């Protein structure tokens, strides 16, 4: 895959909505010189309950949009789109595209001592079995237990992190996986890192939690360095972060301001159906 273009060109990051900001946050933390163009598909969220064909179609439209911003690489921050669309879209575009599943899976394979890994994610991610497939392609001896936790996304988006109902739902979803033999668990959905402390407290110290958002930022760093495309920041004093959504810009901005380390000034609405 060629990586032509300028080192100062932005990284394109996309997600079904606000959740991908957990990935942007990690990229900003670990690659502070990179410019970022983010697209959140707020008109069509959630992806977690949609079919593979629909998600591939959405991903193609978003990648076409991001390419108009001259991005040098694209990160699919959405676990669902990474699981269901990455393999289909990767060969279609002449820009490197990485997802969150492979980095998350690799970290879990490296971490597990007893070769038992748990995955939590949306219905679509779990039904795709993609995490299991990738993990077992890396080490066929690893046994994987996957569990869909669809209510975690609305709980996070409604700001219910500290609400008692969230604790109950964590226990409801995670009880069986906690009682299994896993020693490592992947937070296989963009929103789950925002519940990390609660999930960690429930699962206990015995279980190592993998955050694919962090692992993906590390993979992006390696990719840019390997292709000599990392922005060293000498051309611009500050990195530029631009945010686009397909609907409800103000709601996105309010949520973004609770997740990001700075105030998100403006968010632009794009008619993604045009791409
Ligand atoms: N971004 C999605 C994911 O990581 C969660 C929200 C959705 O279902 O669209 O799987």
JSON list of N, CA and C in Angstrom, two decimals, residues 38-103:
[
{"chain": "A", "resi": 38, "resn": "UNK", "atom": "N", "xyz": [-12.20, 13.73, 11.84]},
{"chain": "A", "resi": 38, "resn": "UNK", "atom": "CA", "xyz": [-13.07, 12.70, 12.41]},
{"chain": "A", "resi": 38, "resn": "UNK", "atom": "C", "xyz": [-14.44, 12.77, 11.75]},
{"chain": "A", "resi": 39, "resn": "UNK", "atom": "N", "xyz": [-14.99, 11.61, 11.43]},
{"chain": "A", "resi": 39, "resn": "UNK", "atom": "CA", "xyz": [-16.38, 11.59, 10.97]},
{"chain": "A", "resi": 39, "resn": "UNK", "atom": "C", "xyz": [-17.18, 10.64, 11.87]},
{"chain": "A", "resi": 40, "resn": "UNK", "atom": "N", "xyz": [-18.27, 11.14, 12.45]},
{"chain": "A", "resi": 40, "resn": "UNK", "atom": "CA", "xyz": [-19.19, 10.33, 13.26]},
{"chain": "A", "resi": 40, "resn": "UNK", "atom": "C", "xyz": [-20.53, 10.23, 12.54]},
{"chain": "A", "resi": 41, "resn": "UNK", "atom": "N", "xyz": [-20.95, 9.00, 12.27]},
{"chain": "A", "resi": 41, "resn": "UNK", "atom": "CA", "xyz": [-22.17, 8.81, 11.46]},
{"chain": "A", "resi": 41, "resn": "UNK", "atom": "C", "xyz": [-23.43, 8.88, 12.33]},
{"chain": "A", "resi": 42, "resn": "UNK", "atom": "N", "xyz": [-23.62, 10.02, 12.95]},
{"chain": "A", "resi": 42, "resn": "UNK", "atom": "CA", "xyz": [-24.68, 10.20, 13.95]},
{"chain": "A", "resi": 42, "resn": "UNK", "atom": "C", "xyz": [-26.10, 10.06, 13.38]},
{"chain": "A", "resi": 43, "resn": "UNK", "atom": "N", "xyz": [-26.23, 10.19, 12.04]},
{"chain": "A", "resi": 43, "resn": "UNK", "atom": "CA", "xyz": [-27.56, 10.02, 11.45]},
{"chain": "A", "resi": 43, "resn": "UNK", "atom": "C", "xyz": [-27.95, 8.55, 11.38]},
{"chain": "A", "resi": 44, "resn": "UNK", "atom": "N", "xyz": [-26.93, 7.66, 11.36]},
{"chain": "A", "resi": 44, "resn": "UNK", "atom": "CA", "xyz": [-27.23, 6.26, 11.07]},
{"chain": "A", "resi": 44, "resn": "UNK", "atom": "C", "xyz": [-26.79, 5.31, 12.19]},
{"chain": "A", "resi": 45, "resn": "UNK", "atom": "N", "xyz": [-26.30, 5.89, 13.31]},
{"chain": "A", "resi": 45, "resn": "UNK", "atom": "CA", "xyz": [-25.95, 5.10, 14.47]},
{"chain": "A", "resi": 45, "resn": "UNK", "atom": "C", "xyz": [-27.25, 4.45, 15.01]},
{"chain": "A", "resi": 46, "resn": "UNK", "atom": "N", "xyz": [-27.28, 3.27, 15.58]},
{"chain": "A", "resi": 46, "resn": "UNK", "atom": "CA", "xyz": [-26.13, 2.40, 15.82]},
{"chain": "A", "resi": 46, "resn": "UNK", "atom": "C", "xyz": [-25.85, 1.47, 14.65]},
{"chain": "A", "resi": 47, "resn": "UNK", "atom": "N", "xyz": [-24.58, 1.09, 14.51]},
{"chain": "A", "resi": 47, "resn": "UNK", "atom": "CA", "xyz": [-24.20, 0.08, 13.53]},
{"chain": "A", "resi": 47, "resn": "UNK", "atom": "C", "xyz": [-24.36, -1.33, 14.12]},
{"chain": "A", "resi": 48, "resn": "UNK", "atom": "N", "xyz": [-24.32, -1.38, 15.44]},
{"chain": "A", "resi": 48, "resn": "UNK", "atom": "CA", "xyz": [-24.26, -2.68, 16.13]},
{"chain": "A", "resi": 48, "resn": "UNK", "atom": "C", "xyz": [-25.45, -3.58, 15.91]},
{"chain": "A", "resi": 49, "resn": "UNK", "atom": "N", "xyz": [-26.54, -3.03, 15.37]},
{"chain": "A", "resi": 49, "resn": "UNK", "atom": "CA", "xyz": [-27.73, -3.84, 15.13]},
{"chain": "A", "resi": 49, "resn": "UNK", "atom": "C", "xyz": [-28.00, -3.98, 13.63]},
{"chain": "A", "resi": 50, "resn": "UNK", "atom": "N", "xyz": [-27.02, -3.57, 12.79]},
{"chain": "A", "resi": 50, "resn": "UNK", "atom": "CA", "xyz": [-27.26, -3.58, 11.34]},
{"chain": "A", "resi": 50, "resn": "UNK", "atom": "C", "xyz": [-26.54, -4.74, 10.64]},
{"chain": "A", "resi": 51, "resn": "UNK", "atom": "N", "xyz": [-26.93, -4.95, 9.36]},
{"chain": "A", "resi": 51, "resn": "UNK", "atom": "CA", "xyz": [-26.36, -6.08, 8.62]},
{"chain": "A", "resi": 51, "resn": "UNK", "atom": "C", "xyz": [-25.01, -5.72, 8.02]},
{"chain": "A", "resi": 52, "resn": "UNK", "atom": "N", "xyz": [-24.28, -6.74, 7.63]},
{"chain": "A", "resi": 52, "resn": "UNK", "atom": "CA", "xyz": [-22.94, -6.52, 7.07]},
{"chain": "A", "resi": 52, "resn": "UNK", "atom": "C", "xyz": [-22.98, -5.67, 5.80]},
{"chain": "A", "resi": 53, "resn": "UNK", "atom": "N", "xyz": [-23.93, -5.96, 4.90]},
{"chain": "A", "resi": 53, "resn": "UNK", "atom": "CA", "xyz": [-23.98, -5.20, 3.64]},
{"chain": "A", "resi": 53, "resn": "UNK", "atom": "C", "xyz": [-24.19, -3.73, 3.90]},
{"chain": "A", "resi": 54, "resn": "UNK", "atom": "N", "xyz": [-25.07, -3.42, 4.83]},
{"chain": "A", "resi": 54, "resn": "UNK", "atom": "CA", "xyz": [-25.34, -2.01, 5.16]},
{"chain": "A", "resi": 54, "resn": "UNK", "atom": "C", "xyz": [-24.08, -1.36, 5.72]},
{"chain": "A", "resi": 55, "resn": "UNK", "atom": "N", "xyz": [-23.40, -2.03, 6.60]},
{"chain": "A", "resi": 55, "resn": "UNK", "atom": "CA", "xyz": [-22.21, -1.44, 7.24]},
{"chain": "A", "resi": 55, "resn": "UNK", "atom": "C", "xyz": [-21.09, -1.25, 6.21]},
{"chain": "A", "resi": 56, "resn": "UNK", "atom": "N", "xyz": [-20.95, -2.18, 5.28]},
{"chain": "A", "resi": 56, "resn": "UNK", "atom": "CA", "xyz": [-19.94, -2.02, 4.22]},
{"chain": "A", "resi": 56, "resn": "UNK", "atom": "C", "xyz": [-20.28, -0.78, 3.39]},
{"chain": "A", "resi": 57, "resn": "UNK", "atom": "N", "xyz": [-21.55, -0.65, 3.04]},
{"chain": "A", "resi": 57, "resn": "UNK", "atom": "CA", "xyz": [-21.99, 0.51, 2.23]},
{"chain": "A", "resi": 57, "resn": "UNK", "atom": "C", "xyz": [-21.69, 1.83, 2.98]},
{"chain": "A", "resi": 58, "resn": "UNK", "atom": "N", "xyz": [-22.01, 1.88, 4.25]},
{"chain": "A", "resi": 58, "resn": "UNK", "atom": "CA", "xyz": [-21.74, 3.09, 5.05]},
{"chain": "A", "resi": 58, "resn": "UNK", "atom": "C", "xyz": [-20.23, 3.38, 5.08]},
{"chain": "A", "resi": 59, "resn": "UNK", "atom": "N", "xyz": [-19.46, 2.33, 5.30]},
{"chain": "A", "resi": 59, "resn": "UNK", "atom": "CA", "xyz": [-17.99, 2.52, 5.41]},
{"chain": "A", "resi": 59, "resn": "UNK", "atom": "C", "xyz": [-17.44, 3.06, 4.09]},
{"chain": "A", "resi": 60, "resn": "UNK", "atom": "N", "xyz": [-17.93, 2.54, 2.98]},
{"chain": "A", "resi": 60, "resn": "UNK", "atom": "CA", "xyz": [-17.45, 3.02, 1.67]},
{"chain": "A", "resi": 60, "resn": "UNK", "atom": "C", "xyz": [-17.76, 4.50, 1.48]},
{"chain": "A", "resi": 61, "resn": "UNK", "atom": "N", "xyz": [-18.96, 4.89, 1.84]},
{"chain": "A", "resi": 61, "resn": "UNK", "atom": "CA", "xyz": [-19.32, 6.31, 1.70]},
{"chain": "A", "resi": 61, "resn": "UNK", "atom": "C", "xyz": [-18.42, 7.19, 2.56]},
{"chain": "A", "resi": 62, "resn": "UNK", "atom": "N", "xyz": [-18.18, 6.75, 3.78]},
{"chain": "A", "resi": 62, "resn": "UNK", "atom": "CA", "xyz": [-17.38, 7.57, 4.70]},
{"chain": "A", "resi": 62, "resn": "UNK", "atom": "C", "xyz": [-15.92, 7.65, 4.23]},
{"chain": "A", "resi": 63, "resn": "UNK", "atom": "N", "xyz": [-15.40, 6.54, 3.73]},
{"chain": "A", "resi": 63, "resn": "UNK", "atom": "CA", "xyz": [-14.02, 6.57, 3.24]},
{"chain": "A", "resi": 63, "resn": "UNK", "atom": "C", "xyz": [-13.92, 7.51, 2.03]},
{"chain": "A", "resi": 64, "resn": "UNK", "atom": "N", "xyz": [-14.94, 7.49, 1.16]},
{"chain": "A", "resi": 64, "resn": "UNK", "atom": "CA", "xyz": [-14.92, 8.44, 0.02]},
{"chain": "A", "resi": 64, "resn": "UNK", "atom": "C", "xyz": [-14.92, 9.88, 0.52]},
{"chain": "A", "resi": 65, "resn": "UNK", "atom": "N", "xyz": [-15.73, 10.13, 1.56]},
{"chain": "A", "resi": 65, "resn": "UNK", "atom": "CA", "xyz": [-15.75, 11.48, 2.14]},
{"chain": "A", "resi": 65, "resn": "UNK", "atom": "C", "xyz": [-14.37, 11.84, 2.72]},
{"chain": "A", "resi": 66, "resn": "UNK", "atom": "N", "xyz": [-13.80, 10.94, 3.50]},
{"chain": "A", "resi": 66, "resn": "UNK", "atom": "CA", "xyz": [-12.51, 11.24, 4.15]},
{"chain": "A", "resi": 66, "resn": "UNK", "atom": "C", "xyz": [-11.41, 11.45, 3.11]},
{"chain": "A", "resi": 67, "resn": "UNK", "atom": "N", "xyz": [-11.51, 10.74, 2.01]},
{"chain": "A", "resi": 67, "resn": "UNK", "atom": "CA", "xyz": [-10.50, 10.92, 0.96]},
{"chain": "A", "resi": 67, "resn": "UNK", "atom": "C", "xyz": [-10.54, 12.33, 0.37]},
{"chain": "A", "resi": 68, "resn": "UNK", "atom": "N", "xyz": [-11.70, 12.96, 0.39]},
{"chain": "A", "resi": 68, "resn": "UNK", "atom": "CA", "xyz": [-11.77, 14.35, -0.10]},
{"chain": "A", "resi": 68, "resn": "UNK", "atom": "C", "xyz": [-10.98, 15.28, 0.83]},
{"chain": "A", "resi": 69, "resn": "UNK", "atom": "N", "xyz": [-10.67, 14.83, 2.04]},
{"chain": "A", "resi": 69, "resn": "UNK", "atom": "CA", "xyz": [-9.87, 15.63, 2.98]},
{"chain": "A", "resi": 69, "resn": "UNK", "atom": "C", "xyz": [-8.38, 15.28, 2.89]},
{"chain": "A", "resi": 70, "resn": "UNK", "atom": "N", "xyz": [-8.02, 14.51, 1.85]},
{"chain": "A", "resi": 70, "resn": "UNK", "atom": "CA", "xyz": [-6.59, 14.20, 1.58]},
{"chain": "A", "resi": 70, "resn": "UNK", "atom": "C", "xyz": [-5.94, 13.49, 2.76]},
{"chain": "A", "resi": 71, "resn": "UNK", "atom": "N", "xyz": [-6.64, 12.57, 3.37]},
{"chain": "A", "resi": 71, "resn": "UNK", "atom": "CA", "xyz": [-6.06, 11.87, 4.53]},
{"chain": "A", "resi": 71, "resn": "UNK", "atom": "C", "xyz": [-4.93, 10.94, 4.07]},
{"chain": "A", "resi": 72, "resn": "UNK", "atom": "N", "xyz": [-3.95, 10.74, 4.94]},
{"chain": "A", "resi": 72, "resn": "UNK", "atom": "CA", "xyz": [-2.82, 9.86, 4.57]},
{"chain": "A", "resi": 72, "resn": "UNK", "atom": "C", "xyz": [-3.04, 8.43, 5.06]},
{"chain": "A", "resi": 73, "resn": "UNK", "atom": "N", "xyz": [-3.95, 8.26, 6.00]},
{"chain": "A", "resi": 73, "resn": "UNK", "atom": "CA", "xyz": [-4.31, 6.92, 6.49]},
{"chain": "A", "resi": 73, "resn": "UNK", "atom": "C", "xyz": [-5.69, 7.03, 7.13]},
{"chain": "A", "resi": 74, "resn": "UNK", "atom": "N", "xyz": [-6.39, 5.90, 7.20]},
{"chain": "A", "resi": 74, "resn": "UNK", "atom": "CA", "xyz": [-7.73, 5.91, 7.81]},
{"chain": "A", "resi": 74, "resn": "UNK", "atom": "C", "xyz": [-7.78, 4.87, 8.93]},
{"chain": "A", "resi": 75, "resn": "UNK", "atom": "N", "xyz": [-8.38, 5.28, 10.04]},
{"chain": "A", "resi": 75, "resn": "UNK", "atom": "CA", "xyz": [-8.59, 4.37, 11.16]},
{"chain": "A", "resi": 75, "resn": "UNK", "atom": "C", "xyz": [-10.10, 4.15, 11.31]},
{"chain": "A", "resi": 76, "resn": "UNK", "atom": "N", "xyz": [-10.51, 2.91, 11.19]},
{"chain": "A", "resi": 76, "resn": "UNK", "atom": "CA", "xyz": [-11.92, 2.59, 11.49]},
{"chain": "A", "resi": 76, "resn": "UNK", "atom": "C", "xyz": [-11.99, 2.40, 13.00]},
{"chain": "A", "resi": 77, "resn": "UNK", "atom": "N", "xyz": [-12.51, 3.41, 13.69]},
{"chain": "A", "resi": 77, "resn": "UNK", "atom": "CA", "xyz": [-12.52, 3.37, 15.15]},
{"chain": "A", "resi": 77, "resn": "UNK", "atom": "C", "xyz": [-13.63, 2.47, 15.67]},
{"chain": "A", "resi": 78, "resn": "UNK", "atom": "N", "xyz": [-14.63, 2.24, 14.84]},
{"chain": "A", "resi": 78, "resn": "UNK", "atom": "CA", "xyz": [-15.81, 1.47, 15.23]},
{"chain": "A", "resi": 78, "resn": "UNK", "atom": "C", "xyz": [-15.49, -0.03, 15.19]},
{"chain": "A", "resi": 79, "resn": "UNK", "atom": "N", "xyz": [-15.71, -0.71, 16.31]},
{"chain": "A", "resi": 79, "resn": "UNK", "atom": "CA", "xyz": [-15.45, -2.15, 16.34]},
{"chain": "A", "resi": 79, "resn": "UNK", "atom": "C", "xyz": [-16.36, -2.90, 15.38]},
{"chain": "A", "resi": 80, "resn": "UNK", "atom": "N", "xyz": [-17.62, -2.48, 15.31]},
{"chain": "A", "resi": 80, "resn": "UNK", "atom": "CA", "xyz": [-18.58, -3.16, 14.45]},
{"chain": "A", "resi": 80, "resn": "UNK", "atom": "C", "xyz": [-18.14, -3.03, 12.98]},
{"chain": "A", "resi": 81, "resn": "UNK", "atom": "N", "xyz": [-17.79, -1.81, 12.57]},
{"chain": "A", "resi": 81, "resn": "UNK", "atom": "CA", "xyz": [-17.36, -1.60, 11.18]},
{"chain": "A", "resi": 81, "resn": "UNK", "atom": "C", "xyz": [-16.02, -2.27, 10.92]},
{"chain": "A", "resi": 82, "resn": "UNK", "atom": "N", "xyz": [-15.14, -2.30, 11.91]},
{"chain": "A", "resi": 82, "resn": "UNK", "atom": "CA", "xyz": [-13.86, -3.00, 11.75]},
{"chain": "A", "resi": 82, "resn": "UNK", "atom": "C", "xyz": [-14.11, -4.49, 11.54]},
{"chain": "A", "resi": 83, "resn": "UNK", "atom": "N", "xyz": [-15.02, -5.05, 12.33]},
{"chain": "A", "resi": 83, "resn": "UNK", "atom": "CA", "xyz": [-15.29, -6.48, 12.25]},
{"chain": "A", "resi": 83, "resn": "UNK", "atom": "C", "xyz": [-16.00, -6.85, 10.95]},
{"chain": "A", "resi": 84, "resn": "UNK", "atom": "N", "xyz": [-16.91, -6.00, 10.49]},
{"chain": "A", "resi": 84, "resn": "UNK", "atom": "CA", "xyz": [-17.76, -6.38, 9.35]},
{"chain": "A", "resi": 84, "resn": "UNK", "atom": "C", "xyz": [-17.36, -5.78, 8.01]},
{"chain": "A", "resi": 85, "resn": "UNK", "atom": "N", "xyz": [-16.62, -4.69, 8.02]},
{"chain": "A", "resi": 85, "resn": "UNK", "atom": "CA", "xyz": [-16.39, -4.00, 6.74]},
{"chain": "A", "resi": 85, "resn": "UNK", "atom": "C", "xyz": [-14.92, -3.87, 6.36]},
{"chain": "A", "resi": 86, "resn": "UNK", "atom": "N", "xyz": [-14.01, -3.96, 7.32]},
{"chain": "A", "resi": 86, "resn": "UNK", "atom": "CA", "xyz": [-12.60, -3.67, 6.98]},
{"chain": "A", "resi": 86, "resn": "UNK", "atom": "C", "xyz": [-12.08, -4.55, 5.85]},
{"chain": "A", "resi": 87, "resn": "UNK", "atom": "N", "xyz": [-12.30, -5.85, 5.93]},
{"chain": "A", "resi": 87, "resn": "UNK", "atom": "CA", "xyz": [-11.77, -6.75, 4.89]},
{"chain": "A", "resi": 87, "resn": "UNK", "atom": "C", "xyz": [-12.32, -6.39, 3.52]},
{"chain": "A", "resi": 88, "resn": "UNK", "atom": "N", "xyz": [-13.58, -5.97, 3.47]},
{"chain": "A", "resi": 88, "resn": "UNK", "atom": "CA", "xyz": [-14.22, -5.64, 2.19]},
{"chain": "A", "resi": 88, "resn": "UNK", "atom": "C", "xyz": [-13.68, -4.33, 1.61]},
{"chain": "A", "resi": 89, "resn": "UNK", "atom": "N", "xyz": [-13.48, -3.32, 2.46]},
{"chain": "A", "resi": 89, "resn": "UNK", "atom": "CA", "xyz": [-13.12, -2.00, 1.92]},
{"chain": "A", "resi": 89, "resn": "UNK", "atom": "C", "xyz": [-11.61, -1.83, 1.71]},
{"chain": "A", "resi": 90, "resn": "UNK", "atom": "N", "xyz": [-10.82, -2.60, 2.43]},
{"chain": "A", "resi": 90, "resn": "UNK", "atom": "CA", "xyz": [-9.38, -2.37, 2.40]},
{"chain": "A", "resi": 90, "resn": "UNK", "atom": "C", "xyz": [-8.80, -2.39, 0.98]},
{"chain": "A", "resi": 91, "resn": "UNK", "atom": "N", "xyz": [-9.22, -3.36, 0.17]},
{"chain": "A", "resi": 91, "resn": "UNK", "atom": "CA", "xyz": [-8.68, -3.48, -1.17]},
{"chain": "A", "resi": 91, "resn": "UNK", "atom": "C", "xyz": [-9.25, -2.48, -2.15]},
{"chain": "A", "resi": 92, "resn": "UNK", "atom": "N", "xyz": [-10.31, -1.79, -1.77]},
{"chain": "A", "resi": 92, "resn": "UNK", "atom": "CA", "xyz": [-11.02, -0.90, -2.70]},
{"chain": "A", "resi": 92, "resn": "UNK", "atom": "C", "xyz": [-10.37, 0.48, -2.80]},
{"chain": "A", "resi": 93, "resn": "UNK", "atom": "N", "xyz": [-9.60, 0.86, -1.79]},
{"chain": "A", "resi": 93, "resn": "UNK", "atom": "CA", "xyz": [-9.12, 2.24, -1.74]},
{"chain": "A", "resi": 93, "resn": "UNK", "atom": "C", "xyz": [-7.59, 2.28, -1.69]},
{"chain": "A", "resi": 94, "resn": "UNK", "atom": "N", "xyz": [-7.04, 3.35, -2.27]},
{"chain": "A", "resi": 94, "resn": "UNK", "atom": "CA", "xyz": [-5.57, 3.44, -2.32]},
{"chain": "A", "resi": 94, "resn": "UNK", "atom": "C", "xyz": [-5.04, 4.26, -1.14]},
{"chain": "A", "resi": 95, "resn": "UNK", "atom": "N", "xyz": [-5.58, 3.97, 0.04]},
{"chain": "A", "resi": 95, "resn": "UNK", "atom": "CA", "xyz": [-5.10, 4.61, 1.25]},
{"chain": "A", "resi": 95, "resn": "UNK", "atom": "C", "xyz": [-5.04, 3.50, 2.31]},
{"chain": "A", "resi": 96, "resn": "UNK", "atom": "N", "xyz": [-4.01, 3.49, 3.16]},
{"chain": "A", "resi": 96, "resn": "UNK", "atom": "CA", "xyz": [-3.96, 2.45, 4.18]},
{"chain": "A", "resi": 96, "resn": "UNK", "atom": "C", "xyz": [-5.12, 2.61, 5.17]},
{"chain": "A", "resi": 97, "resn": "UNK", "atom": "N", "xyz": [-5.77, 1.49, 5.47]},
{"chain": "A", "resi": 97, "resn": "UNK", "atom": "CA", "xyz": [-6.92, 1.52, 6.39]},
{"chain": "A", "resi": 97, "resn": "UNK", "atom": "C", "xyz": [-6.65, 0.49, 7.48]},
{"chain": "A", "resi": 98, "resn": "UNK", "atom": "N", "xyz": [-6.73, 0.93, 8.73]},
{"chain": "A", "resi": 98, "resn": "UNK", "atom": "CA", "xyz": [-6.61, -0.04, 9.82]},
{"chain": "A", "resi": 98, "resn": "UNK", "atom": "C", "xyz": [-7.87, 0.02, 10.68]},
{"chain": "A", "resi": 99, "resn": "UNK", "atom": "N", "xyz": [-8.16, -1.11, 11.32]},
{"chain": "A", "resi": 99, "resn": "UNK", "atom": "CA", "xyz": [-9.32, -1.17, 12.21]},
{"chain": "A", "resi": 99, "resn": "UNK", "atom": "C", "xyz": [-8.86, -1.42, 13.63]},
{"chain": "A", "resi": 100, "resn": "UNK", "atom": "N", "xyz": [-9.81, -1.63, 14.52]},
{"chain": "A", "resi": 100, "resn": "UNK", "atom": "CA", "xyz": [-9.47, -1.81, 15.94]},
{"chain": "A", "resi": 100, "resn": "UNK", "atom": "C", "xyz": [-9.41, -3.28, 16.36]},
{"chain": "A", "resi": 101, "resn": "UNK", "atom": "N", "xyz": [-9.93, -4.18, 15.51]},
{"chain": "A", "resi": 101, "resn": "UNK", "atom": "CA", "xyz": [-10.03, -5.59, 15.92]},
{"chain": "A", "resi": 101, "resn": "UNK", "atom": "C", "xyz": [-8.65, -6.25, 15.99]},
{"chain": "A", "resi": 102, "resn": "UNK", "atom": "N", "xyz": [-7.85, -6.09, 14.94]},
{"chain": "A", "resi": 102, "resn": "UNK", "atom": "CA", "xyz": [-6.54, -6.76, 14.94]},
{"chain": "A", "resi": 102, "resn": "UNK", "atom": "C", "xyz": [-5.65, -6.26, 16.09]},
{"chain": "A", "resi": 103, "resn": "UNK", "atom": "N", "xyz": [-5.54, -4.94, 16.30]},
{"chain": "A", "resi": 103, "resn": "UNK", "atom": "CA", "xyz": [-4.71, -4.49, 17.43]},
{"chain": "A", "resi": 103, "resn": "UNK", "atom": "C", "xyz": [-5.23, -5.02, 18.78]}
]
